[in-house]
PDB file of C-alpha atoms in Angstrom:
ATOM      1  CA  UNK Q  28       3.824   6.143 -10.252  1.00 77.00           C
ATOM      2  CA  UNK Q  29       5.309   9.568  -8.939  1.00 82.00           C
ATOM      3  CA  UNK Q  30       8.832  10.253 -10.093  1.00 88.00           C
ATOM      4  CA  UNK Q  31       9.953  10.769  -6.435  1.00 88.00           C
ATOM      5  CA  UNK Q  32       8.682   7.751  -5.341  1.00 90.00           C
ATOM      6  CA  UNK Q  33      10.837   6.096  -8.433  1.00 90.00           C
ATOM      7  CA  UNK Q  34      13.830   7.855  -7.242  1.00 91.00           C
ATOM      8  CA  UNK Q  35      13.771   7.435  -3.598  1.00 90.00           C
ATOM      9  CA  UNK Q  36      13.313   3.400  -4.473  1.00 92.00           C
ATOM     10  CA  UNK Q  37      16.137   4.108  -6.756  1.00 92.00           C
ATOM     11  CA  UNK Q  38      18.271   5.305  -3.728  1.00 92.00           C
ATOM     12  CA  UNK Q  39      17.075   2.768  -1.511  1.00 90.00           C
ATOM     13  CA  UNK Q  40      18.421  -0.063  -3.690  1.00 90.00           C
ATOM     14  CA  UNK Q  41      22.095   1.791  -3.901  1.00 94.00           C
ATOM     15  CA  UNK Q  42      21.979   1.870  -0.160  1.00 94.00           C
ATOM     16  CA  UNK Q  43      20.561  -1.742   0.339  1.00 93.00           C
ATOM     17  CA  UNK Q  44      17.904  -0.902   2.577  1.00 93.00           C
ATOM     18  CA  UNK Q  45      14.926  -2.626   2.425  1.00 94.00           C
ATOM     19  CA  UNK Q  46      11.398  -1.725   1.674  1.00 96.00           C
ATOM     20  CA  UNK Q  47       8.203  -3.020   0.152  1.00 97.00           C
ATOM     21  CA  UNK Q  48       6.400  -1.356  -3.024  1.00 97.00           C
ATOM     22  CA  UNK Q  49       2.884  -0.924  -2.483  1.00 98.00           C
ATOM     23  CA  UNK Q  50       0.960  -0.435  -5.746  1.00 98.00           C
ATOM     24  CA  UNK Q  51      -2.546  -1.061  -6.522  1.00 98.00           C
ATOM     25  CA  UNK Q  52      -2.765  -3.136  -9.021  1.00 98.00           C
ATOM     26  CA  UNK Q  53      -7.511  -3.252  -9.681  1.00 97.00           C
ATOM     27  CA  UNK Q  54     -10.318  -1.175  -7.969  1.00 95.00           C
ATOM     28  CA  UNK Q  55     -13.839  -2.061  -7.834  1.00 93.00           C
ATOM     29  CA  UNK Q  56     -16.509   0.094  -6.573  1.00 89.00           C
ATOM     30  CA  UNK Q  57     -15.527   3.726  -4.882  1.00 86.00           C
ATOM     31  CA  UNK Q  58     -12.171   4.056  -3.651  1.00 88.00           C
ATOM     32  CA  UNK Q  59      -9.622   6.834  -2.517  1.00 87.00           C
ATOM     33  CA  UNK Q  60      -6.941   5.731  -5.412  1.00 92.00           C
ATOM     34  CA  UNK Q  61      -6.630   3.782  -8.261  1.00 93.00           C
ATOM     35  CA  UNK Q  62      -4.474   1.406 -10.317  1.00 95.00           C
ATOM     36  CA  UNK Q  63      -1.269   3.057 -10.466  1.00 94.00           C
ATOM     37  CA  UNK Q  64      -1.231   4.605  -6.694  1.00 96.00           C
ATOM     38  CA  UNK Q  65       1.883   3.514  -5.276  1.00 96.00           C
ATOM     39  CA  UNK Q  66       3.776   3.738  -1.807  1.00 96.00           C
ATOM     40  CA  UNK Q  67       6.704   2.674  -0.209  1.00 96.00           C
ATOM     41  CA  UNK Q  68       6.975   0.613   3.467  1.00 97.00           C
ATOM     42  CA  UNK Q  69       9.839   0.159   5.444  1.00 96.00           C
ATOM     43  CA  UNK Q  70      10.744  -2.335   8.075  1.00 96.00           C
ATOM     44  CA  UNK Q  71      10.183   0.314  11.001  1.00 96.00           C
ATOM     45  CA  UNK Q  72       6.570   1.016   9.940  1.00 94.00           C
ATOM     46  CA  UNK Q  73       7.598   4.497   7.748  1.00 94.00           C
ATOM     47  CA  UNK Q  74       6.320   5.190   4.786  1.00 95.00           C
ATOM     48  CA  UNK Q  75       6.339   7.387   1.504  1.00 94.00           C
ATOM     49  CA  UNK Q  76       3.106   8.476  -0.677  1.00 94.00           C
ATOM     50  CA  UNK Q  77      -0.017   7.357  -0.412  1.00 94.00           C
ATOM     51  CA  UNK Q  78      -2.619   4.599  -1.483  1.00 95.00           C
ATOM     52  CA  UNK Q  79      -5.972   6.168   0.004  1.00 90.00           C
ATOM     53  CA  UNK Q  80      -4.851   6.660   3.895  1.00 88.00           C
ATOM     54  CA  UNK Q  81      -7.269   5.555   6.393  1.00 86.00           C
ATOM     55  CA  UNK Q  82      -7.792   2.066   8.003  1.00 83.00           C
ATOM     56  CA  UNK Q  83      -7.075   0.504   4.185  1.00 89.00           C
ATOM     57  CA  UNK Q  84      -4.161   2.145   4.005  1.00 93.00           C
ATOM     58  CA  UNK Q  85      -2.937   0.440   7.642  1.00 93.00           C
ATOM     59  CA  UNK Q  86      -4.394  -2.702   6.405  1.00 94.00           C
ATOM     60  CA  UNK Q  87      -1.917  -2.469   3.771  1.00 96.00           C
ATOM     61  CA  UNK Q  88       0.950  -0.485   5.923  1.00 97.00           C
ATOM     62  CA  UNK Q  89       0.361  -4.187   7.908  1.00 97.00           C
ATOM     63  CA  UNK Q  90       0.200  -6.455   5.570  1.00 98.00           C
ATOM     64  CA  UNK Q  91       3.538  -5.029   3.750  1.00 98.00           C
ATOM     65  CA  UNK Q  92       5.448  -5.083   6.983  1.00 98.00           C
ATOM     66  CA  UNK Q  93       4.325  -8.812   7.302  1.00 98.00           C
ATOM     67  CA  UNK Q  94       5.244  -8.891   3.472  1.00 98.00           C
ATOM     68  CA  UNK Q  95       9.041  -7.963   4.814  1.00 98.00           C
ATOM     69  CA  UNK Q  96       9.665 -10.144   7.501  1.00 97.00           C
ATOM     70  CA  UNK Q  97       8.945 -12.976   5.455  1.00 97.00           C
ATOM     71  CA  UNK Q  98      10.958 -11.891   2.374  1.00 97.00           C
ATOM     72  CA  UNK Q  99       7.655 -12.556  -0.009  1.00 98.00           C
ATOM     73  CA  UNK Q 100       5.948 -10.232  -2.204  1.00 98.00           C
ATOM     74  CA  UNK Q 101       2.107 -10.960  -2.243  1.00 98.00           C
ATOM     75  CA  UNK Q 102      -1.236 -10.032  -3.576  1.00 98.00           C
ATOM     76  CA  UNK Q 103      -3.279  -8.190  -0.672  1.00 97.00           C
ATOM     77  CA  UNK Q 104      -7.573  -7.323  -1.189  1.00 96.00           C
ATOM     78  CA  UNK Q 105      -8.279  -4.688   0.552  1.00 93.00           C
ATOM     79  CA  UNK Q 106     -12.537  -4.487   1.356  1.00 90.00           C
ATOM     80  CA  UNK Q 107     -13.779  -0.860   2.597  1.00 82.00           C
ATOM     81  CA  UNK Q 108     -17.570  -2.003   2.562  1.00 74.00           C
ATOM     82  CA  UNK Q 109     -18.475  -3.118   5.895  1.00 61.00           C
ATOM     83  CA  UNK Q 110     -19.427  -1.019   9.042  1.00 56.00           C
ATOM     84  CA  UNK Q 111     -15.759  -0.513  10.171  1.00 53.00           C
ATOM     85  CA  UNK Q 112     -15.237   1.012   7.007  1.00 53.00           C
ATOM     86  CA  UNK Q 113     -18.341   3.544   7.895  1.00 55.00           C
ATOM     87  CA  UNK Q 114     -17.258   3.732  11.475  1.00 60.00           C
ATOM     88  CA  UNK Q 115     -13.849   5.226  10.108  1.00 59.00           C
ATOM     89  CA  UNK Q 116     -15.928   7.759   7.999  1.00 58.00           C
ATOM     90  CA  UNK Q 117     -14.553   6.292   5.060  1.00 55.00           C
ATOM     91  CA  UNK Q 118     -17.351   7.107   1.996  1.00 58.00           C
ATOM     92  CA  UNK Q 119     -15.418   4.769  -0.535  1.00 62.00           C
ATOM     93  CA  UNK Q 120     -17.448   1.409  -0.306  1.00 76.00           C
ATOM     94  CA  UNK Q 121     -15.357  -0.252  -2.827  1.00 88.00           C
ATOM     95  CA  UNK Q 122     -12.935  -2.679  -2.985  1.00 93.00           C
ATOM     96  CA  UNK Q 123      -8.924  -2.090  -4.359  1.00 94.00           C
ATOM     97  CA  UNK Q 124      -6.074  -4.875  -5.413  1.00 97.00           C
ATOM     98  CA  UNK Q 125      -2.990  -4.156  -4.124  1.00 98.00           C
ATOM     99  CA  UNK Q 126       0.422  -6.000  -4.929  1.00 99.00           C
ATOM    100  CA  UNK Q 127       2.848  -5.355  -2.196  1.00 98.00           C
ATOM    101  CA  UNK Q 128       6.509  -6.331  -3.360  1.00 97.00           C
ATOM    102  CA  UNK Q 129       9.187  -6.662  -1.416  1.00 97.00           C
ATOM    103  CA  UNK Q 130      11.859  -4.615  -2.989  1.00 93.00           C
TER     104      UNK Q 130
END
């Protein structure tokens, strides 16, 4: 995980805001990022590095903001290998893990 990234979650817990910690966690197949990729969500749809970008990376962006509304960290499969994926010009064709946890 980048060092910012630790730091600005780091500041975020002194000021009590709230944000979820994207990471991904496996990858199968091609993929933009692996294990170890990390990025931070907040409740107003912002966020901070990067897990791939693209429509995965909203999938997640989504999923995370769901994540914080209900106060529950969760296990999220993102699949880039059908023809939305190739509509978005995304190459990838794999599939990544990601743990999104609700800091």
């Amino acid at each position: 995980m980048d060092r910012s990234l630790l730091k600005y979650i780091c500041e975020c817990r002194q000021r009590g805001e709230k944000a979820a910690l994207v990471t991904i966690v496996e990858t199968r197949g091609s993929t933009p990022r692996k294990a170890g990729s990390s990025m931070l969500v907040f409740p107003d749809g912002r966020s901070l590095g990067t897990i791939g970008g693209g429509c995965g990376e909203a999938e997640v962006r989504r999923q995370a903001l769901t994540a914080l509304d209900d106060s529950r960290s969760q296990l999220h499969t993102v699949r880039m290998l059908n023809d939305a994926a190739a509509d978005e010009g995304m190459v990838c064709g794999g599939i990544m893990e990601v743990f999104i946890q609700v800091l």
